[in-house]
mmCIF file with all atom_site columns, C-alpha atoms in Angstrom:
data_model
loop_
_atom_site.group_PDB
_atom_site.id
_atom_site.type_symbol
_atom_site.label_atom_id
_atom_site.label_alt_id
_atom_site.label_comp_id
_atom_site.label_asym_id
_atom_site.label_entity_id
_atom_site.label_seq_id
_atom_site.pdbx_PDB_ins_code
_atom_site.Cartn_x
_atom_site.Cartn_y
_atom_site.Cartn_z
_atom_site.occupancy
_atom_site.B_iso_or_equiv
_atom_site.pdbx_formal_charge
_atom_site.auth_seq_id
_atom_site.auth_comp_id
_atom_site.auth_asym_id
_atom_site.auth_atom_id
_atom_site.pdbx_PDB_model_num
ATOM 1   C CA . MET A 1 1   ? -43.446 223.107 97.037  1.00 91.00 ? 28  MET A CA 1
ATOM 2   C CA . ALA A 1 2   ? -47.143 222.841 97.718  1.00 95.00 ? 29  ALA A CA 1
ATOM 3   C CA . ARG A 1 3   ? -50.102 221.053 96.227  1.00 95.00 ? 30  ARG A CA 1
ATOM 4   C CA . ILE A 1 4   ? -53.112 223.329 95.806  1.00 97.00 ? 31  ILE A CA 1
ATOM 5   C CA . ALA A 1 5   ? -56.550 221.725 95.676  1.00 96.00 ? 32  ALA A CA 1
ATOM 6   C CA . VAL A 1 6   ? -60.066 223.115 95.411  1.00 96.00 ? 33  VAL A CA 1
ATOM 7   C CA . ASP A 1 7   ? -62.978 221.304 97.055  1.00 95.00 ? 34  ASP A CA 1
ATOM 8   C CA . ARG A 1 8   ? -65.978 222.702 95.177  1.00 91.00 ? 35  ARG A CA 1
ATOM 9   C CA . GLU A 1 9   ? -68.507 220.877 97.339  1.00 92.00 ? 36  GLU A CA 1
ATOM 10  C CA . ASN A 1 10  ? -67.187 222.365 100.594 1.00 94.00 ? 37  ASN A CA 1
ATOM 11  C CA . ARG A 1 11  ? -66.035 225.595 98.860  1.00 94.00 ? 38  ARG A CA 1
ATOM 12  C CA . LEU A 1 12  ? -62.508 225.254 100.264 1.00 96.00 ? 39  LEU A CA 1
ATOM 13  C CA . LEU A 1 13  ? -59.011 225.928 98.907  1.00 97.00 ? 40  LEU A CA 1
ATOM 14  C CA . THR A 1 14  ? -56.273 223.765 100.448 1.00 97.00 ? 41  THR A CA 1
ATOM 15  C CA . ALA A 1 15  ? -52.494 224.188 100.239 1.00 97.00 ? 42  ALA A CA 1
ATOM 16  C CA . GLU A 1 16  ? -50.636 221.064 101.365 1.00 96.00 ? 43  GLU A CA 1
ATOM 17  C CA . PHE A 1 17  ? -46.898 221.581 101.894 1.00 95.00 ? 44  PHE A CA 1
ATOM 18  C CA . GLU A 1 18  ? -44.505 218.774 101.030 1.00 90.00 ? 45  GLU A CA 1
ATOM 19  C CA . GLY A 1 19  ? -41.157 217.580 102.353 1.00 90.00 ? 46  GLY A CA 1
ATOM 20  C CA . LEU A 1 20  ? -38.885 220.134 103.985 1.00 89.00 ? 47  LEU A CA 1
ATOM 21  C CA . ASP A 1 21  ? -41.279 222.934 103.042 1.00 89.00 ? 48  ASP A CA 1
ATOM 22  C CA . LYS A 1 22  ? -43.364 221.899 106.071 1.00 88.00 ? 49  LYS A CA 1
ATOM 23  C CA . LEU A 1 23  ? -40.349 222.530 108.272 1.00 88.00 ? 50  LEU A CA 1
ATOM 24  C CA . TRP A 1 24  ? -39.324 225.830 106.649 1.00 87.00 ? 51  TRP A CA 1
ATOM 25  C CA . ALA A 1 25  ? -42.862 227.246 106.772 1.00 89.00 ? 52  ALA A CA 1
ATOM 26  C CA . VAL A 1 26  ? -43.689 225.858 110.225 1.00 89.00 ? 53  VAL A CA 1
ATOM 27  C CA . LYS A 1 27  ? -46.957 224.656 108.718 1.00 90.00 ? 54  LYS A CA 1
ATOM 28  C CA . SER A 1 28  ? -48.086 221.582 106.836 1.00 92.00 ? 55  SER A CA 1
ATOM 29  C CA . ARG A 1 29  ? -51.451 222.767 105.521 1.00 95.00 ? 56  ARG A CA 1
ATOM 30  C CA . LEU A 1 30  ? -53.566 225.867 104.939 1.00 96.00 ? 57  LEU A CA 1
ATOM 31  C CA . GLU A 1 31  ? -57.331 225.764 104.423 1.00 96.00 ? 58  GLU A CA 1
ATOM 32  C CA . ILE A 1 32  ? -59.063 228.872 103.100 1.00 96.00 ? 59  ILE A CA 1
ATOM 33  C CA . PRO A 1 33  ? -62.789 229.200 102.345 1.00 96.00 ? 60  PRO A CA 1
ATOM 34  C CA . LEU A 1 34  ? -63.229 230.051 98.644  1.00 95.00 ? 61  LEU A CA 1
ATOM 35  C CA . ALA A 1 35  ? -65.414 232.980 99.720  1.00 94.00 ? 62  ALA A CA 1
ATOM 36  C CA . HIS A 1 36  ? -62.230 234.538 101.176 1.00 96.00 ? 63  HIS A CA 1
ATOM 37  C CA . VAL A 1 37  ? -60.168 234.104 97.989  1.00 97.00 ? 64  VAL A CA 1
ATOM 38  C CA . ARG A 1 38  ? -60.133 237.171 95.749  1.00 96.00 ? 65  ARG A CA 1
ATOM 39  C CA . GLY A 1 39  ? -57.925 235.781 92.994  1.00 96.00 ? 66  GLY A CA 1
ATOM 40  C CA . ALA A 1 40  ? -54.593 234.280 91.984  1.00 97.00 ? 67  ALA A CA 1
ATOM 41  C CA . THR A 1 41  ? -51.729 235.292 89.701  1.00 97.00 ? 68  THR A CA 1
ATOM 42  C CA . HIS A 1 42  ? -48.469 233.769 88.534  1.00 97.00 ? 69  HIS A CA 1
ATOM 43  C CA . ASP A 1 43  ? -45.959 236.357 89.751  1.00 93.00 ? 70  ASP A CA 1
ATOM 44  C CA . PRO A 1 44  ? -42.277 235.360 89.730  1.00 92.00 ? 71  PRO A CA 1
ATOM 45  C CA . GLY A 1 45  ? -41.310 239.008 90.413  1.00 92.00 ? 72  GLY A CA 1
ATOM 46  C CA . MET A 1 46  ? -42.986 238.936 93.825  1.00 90.00 ? 73  MET A CA 1
ATOM 47  C CA . ALA A 1 47  ? -39.957 237.102 95.211  1.00 86.00 ? 74  ALA A CA 1
ATOM 48  C CA . ARG A 1 48  ? -37.778 240.178 94.542  1.00 87.00 ? 75  ARG A CA 1
ATOM 49  C CA . GLU A 1 49  ? -39.971 242.453 96.672  1.00 90.00 ? 76  GLU A CA 1
ATOM 50  C CA . PRO A 1 50  ? -39.098 243.149 100.323 1.00 91.00 ? 77  PRO A CA 1
ATOM 51  C CA . LYS A 1 51  ? -40.428 240.436 102.614 1.00 93.00 ? 78  LYS A CA 1
ATOM 52  C CA . GLY A 1 52  ? -40.947 242.590 105.689 1.00 94.00 ? 79  GLY A CA 1
ATOM 53  C CA . ILE A 1 53  ? -40.589 241.277 109.214 1.00 95.00 ? 80  ILE A CA 1
ATOM 54  C CA . ARG A 1 54  ? -40.499 237.523 109.711 1.00 95.00 ? 81  ARG A CA 1
ATOM 55  C CA . VAL A 1 55  ? -43.004 236.472 112.365 1.00 94.00 ? 82  VAL A CA 1
ATOM 56  C CA . ALA A 1 56  ? -42.398 232.719 112.109 1.00 93.00 ? 83  ALA A CA 1
ATOM 57  C CA . GLY A 1 57  ? -40.565 230.616 109.571 1.00 94.00 ? 84  GLY A CA 1
ATOM 58  C CA . THR A 1 58  ? -37.372 230.724 107.540 1.00 93.00 ? 85  THR A CA 1
ATOM 59  C CA . HIS A 1 59  ? -35.686 233.281 105.302 1.00 93.00 ? 86  HIS A CA 1
ATOM 60  C CA . PHE A 1 60  ? -32.371 232.652 103.560 1.00 92.00 ? 87  PHE A CA 1
ATOM 61  C CA . PRO A 1 61  ? -32.225 235.204 100.704 1.00 91.00 ? 88  PRO A CA 1
ATOM 62  C CA . GLY A 1 62  ? -31.947 233.484 97.333  1.00 88.00 ? 89  GLY A CA 1
ATOM 63  C CA . VAL A 1 63  ? -32.562 230.056 98.892  1.00 93.00 ? 90  VAL A CA 1
ATOM 64  C CA . VAL A 1 64  ? -35.920 229.891 100.697 1.00 94.00 ? 91  VAL A CA 1
ATOM 65  C CA . THR A 1 65  ? -38.603 232.177 102.064 1.00 95.00 ? 92  THR A CA 1
ATOM 66  C CA . ALA A 1 66  ? -41.222 230.389 104.117 1.00 95.00 ? 93  ALA A CA 1
ATOM 67  C CA . GLY A 1 67  ? -43.594 231.230 106.945 1.00 95.00 ? 94  GLY A CA 1
ATOM 68  C CA . ARG A 1 68  ? -45.442 234.294 108.199 1.00 96.00 ? 95  ARG A CA 1
ATOM 69  C CA . PHE A 1 69  ? -44.236 237.819 107.386 1.00 96.00 ? 96  PHE A CA 1
ATOM 70  C CA . ARG A 1 70  ? -45.611 241.336 107.955 1.00 97.00 ? 97  ARG A CA 1
ATOM 71  C CA . ARG A 1 71  ? -44.920 244.321 105.718 1.00 96.00 ? 98  ARG A CA 1
ATOM 72  C CA . GLY A 1 72  ? -46.611 247.708 105.798 1.00 93.00 ? 99  GLY A CA 1
ATOM 73  C CA . GLY A 1 73  ? -49.636 246.410 107.681 1.00 93.00 ? 100 GLY A CA 1
ATOM 74  C CA . GLU A 1 74  ? -50.082 243.445 105.334 1.00 95.00 ? 101 GLU A CA 1
ATOM 75  C CA . ARG A 1 75  ? -49.828 239.825 106.446 1.00 96.00 ? 102 ARG A CA 1
ATOM 76  C CA . PHE A 1 76  ? -48.123 237.364 104.104 1.00 96.00 ? 103 PHE A CA 1
ATOM 77  C CA . PHE A 1 77  ? -47.610 233.633 104.101 1.00 96.00 ? 104 PHE A CA 1
ATOM 78  C CA . TRP A 1 78  ? -44.618 232.544 102.005 1.00 96.00 ? 105 TRP A CA 1
ATOM 79  C CA . SER A 1 79  ? -43.442 229.135 100.839 1.00 96.00 ? 106 SER A CA 1
ATOM 80  C CA . VAL A 1 80  ? -41.043 229.742 97.939  1.00 95.00 ? 107 VAL A CA 1
ATOM 81  C CA . ARG A 1 81  ? -37.670 228.347 96.898  1.00 94.00 ? 108 ARG A CA 1
ATOM 82  C CA . ASN A 1 82  ? -37.997 228.803 93.111  1.00 95.00 ? 109 ASN A CA 1
ATOM 83  C CA . PRO A 1 83  ? -39.526 232.234 92.320  1.00 95.00 ? 110 PRO A CA 1
ATOM 84  C CA . GLU A 1 84  ? -40.352 231.166 88.744  1.00 96.00 ? 111 GLU A CA 1
ATOM 85  C CA . LYS A 1 85  ? -43.014 228.874 90.205  1.00 96.00 ? 112 LYS A CA 1
ATOM 86  C CA . ALA A 1 86  ? -44.535 231.407 92.622  1.00 96.00 ? 113 ALA A CA 1
ATOM 87  C CA . VAL A 1 87  ? -48.286 231.922 92.689  1.00 97.00 ? 114 VAL A CA 1
ATOM 88  C CA . VAL A 1 88  ? -49.788 234.828 94.636  1.00 97.00 ? 115 VAL A CA 1
ATOM 89  C CA . ILE A 1 89  ? -53.229 234.220 96.123  1.00 97.00 ? 116 ILE A CA 1
ATOM 90  C CA . GLU A 1 90  ? -55.026 237.378 97.253  1.00 97.00 ? 117 GLU A CA 1
ATOM 91  C CA . LEU A 1 91  ? -57.311 236.931 100.270 1.00 97.00 ? 118 LEU A CA 1
ATOM 92  C CA . ALA A 1 92  ? -60.187 238.890 101.817 1.00 92.00 ? 119 ALA A CA 1
ATOM 93  C CA . ASP A 1 93  ? -59.732 241.075 104.889 1.00 81.00 ? 120 ASP A CA 1
ATOM 94  C CA . ASP A 1 94  ? -61.335 238.602 107.283 1.00 79.00 ? 121 ASP A CA 1
ATOM 95  C CA . GLU A 1 95  ? -58.660 235.952 106.648 1.00 87.00 ? 122 GLU A CA 1
ATOM 96  C CA . SER A 1 96  ? -55.458 235.375 108.674 1.00 92.00 ? 123 SER A CA 1
ATOM 97  C CA . TYR A 1 97  ? -53.297 236.524 105.759 1.00 96.00 ? 124 TYR A CA 1
ATOM 98  C CA . ASP A 1 98  ? -53.677 239.174 103.074 1.00 97.00 ? 125 ASP A CA 1
ATOM 99  C CA . ARG A 1 99  ? -51.642 237.203 100.528 1.00 96.00 ? 126 ARG A CA 1
ATOM 100 C CA . LEU A 1 100 ? -50.251 233.718 100.124 1.00 97.00 ? 127 LEU A CA 1
ATOM 101 C CA . VAL A 1 101 ? -47.083 233.438 98.024  1.00 97.00 ? 128 VAL A CA 1
ATOM 102 C CA . ILE A 1 102 ? -46.656 229.747 97.306  1.00 96.00 ? 129 ILE A CA 1
ATOM 103 C CA . GLU A 1 103 ? -44.417 227.722 95.010  1.00 96.00 ? 130 GLU A CA 1
ATOM 104 C CA . VAL A 1 104 ? -46.325 225.139 92.977  1.00 97.00 ? 131 VAL A CA 1
ATOM 105 C CA . ASP A 1 105 ? -45.347 222.642 90.310  1.00 96.00 ? 132 ASP A CA 1
ATOM 106 C CA . ASP A 1 106 ? -47.422 224.240 87.514  1.00 97.00 ? 133 ASP A CA 1
ATOM 107 C CA . PRO A 1 107 ? -48.208 227.917 88.223  1.00 97.00 ? 134 PRO A CA 1
ATOM 108 C CA . ARG A 1 108 ? -50.430 228.494 85.180  1.00 97.00 ? 135 ARG A CA 1
ATOM 109 C CA . ALA A 1 109 ? -52.571 225.429 85.890  1.00 98.00 ? 136 ALA A CA 1
ATOM 110 C CA . THR A 1 110 ? -52.847 226.407 89.569  1.00 98.00 ? 137 THR A CA 1
ATOM 111 C CA . VAL A 1 111 ? -53.987 229.945 88.724  1.00 97.00 ? 138 VAL A CA 1
ATOM 112 C CA . ALA A 1 112 ? -56.521 228.534 86.244  1.00 97.00 ? 139 ALA A CA 1
ATOM 113 C CA . LEU A 1 113 ? -57.810 226.067 88.869  1.00 97.00 ? 140 LEU A CA 1
ATOM 114 C CA . ILE A 1 114 ? -58.330 228.842 91.434  1.00 97.00 ? 141 ILE A CA 1
ATOM 115 C CA . GLU A 1 115 ? -59.813 231.381 89.032  1.00 96.00 ? 142 GLU A CA 1
ATOM 116 C CA . ASN A 1 116 ? -62.132 228.742 87.583  1.00 94.00 ? 143 ASN A CA 1
ATOM 117 C CA . ALA A 1 117 ? -63.366 227.833 91.068  1.00 94.00 ? 144 ALA A CA 1
ATOM 118 C CA . LEU A 1 118 ? -64.101 231.497 91.827  1.00 93.00 ? 145 LEU A CA 1
ATOM 119 C CA . THR A 1 119 ? -66.269 231.982 88.743  1.00 87.00 ? 146 THR A CA 1
ATOM 120 C CA . ARG A 1 120 ? -68.577 229.057 89.490  1.00 73.00 ? 147 ARG A CA 1
#
C-alpha cells in the first residue's frame, strides 16, 4: 500500500510505499510534479487488464503486481495487491511513466485529493 500526499506549495505529488511494497516495487517513493499529473480515477478493473512486460519488480498473478511494466508503448508503474483499492494516476508525456496504478487505503479520498489539487 502507498500513502499519497500533495504538497501544494511545491506543486508535488508524492507516493510513499510502505512495508514489503517497497521490496516488491523496487522503489520506496515516487515524486511527480503536479504539472505532469493529468488526473486520477478509482479503477479496480485495471488490475484485470494485461500488465505487459515486466521491466523491474514483482508479478505473482492474483497476489501482487509491483514495479515497472511496458505494454503497447505505454509505461506503467504498479503497486497493487488488492485491486479494489487501486487508483490510476494518468501522467503527462514528459514523465517517466504514462500511468501509475497504486493501491491506497481510501481510493475515493485519494482521487478527490489529487483532483482537488489539479483544479487549484
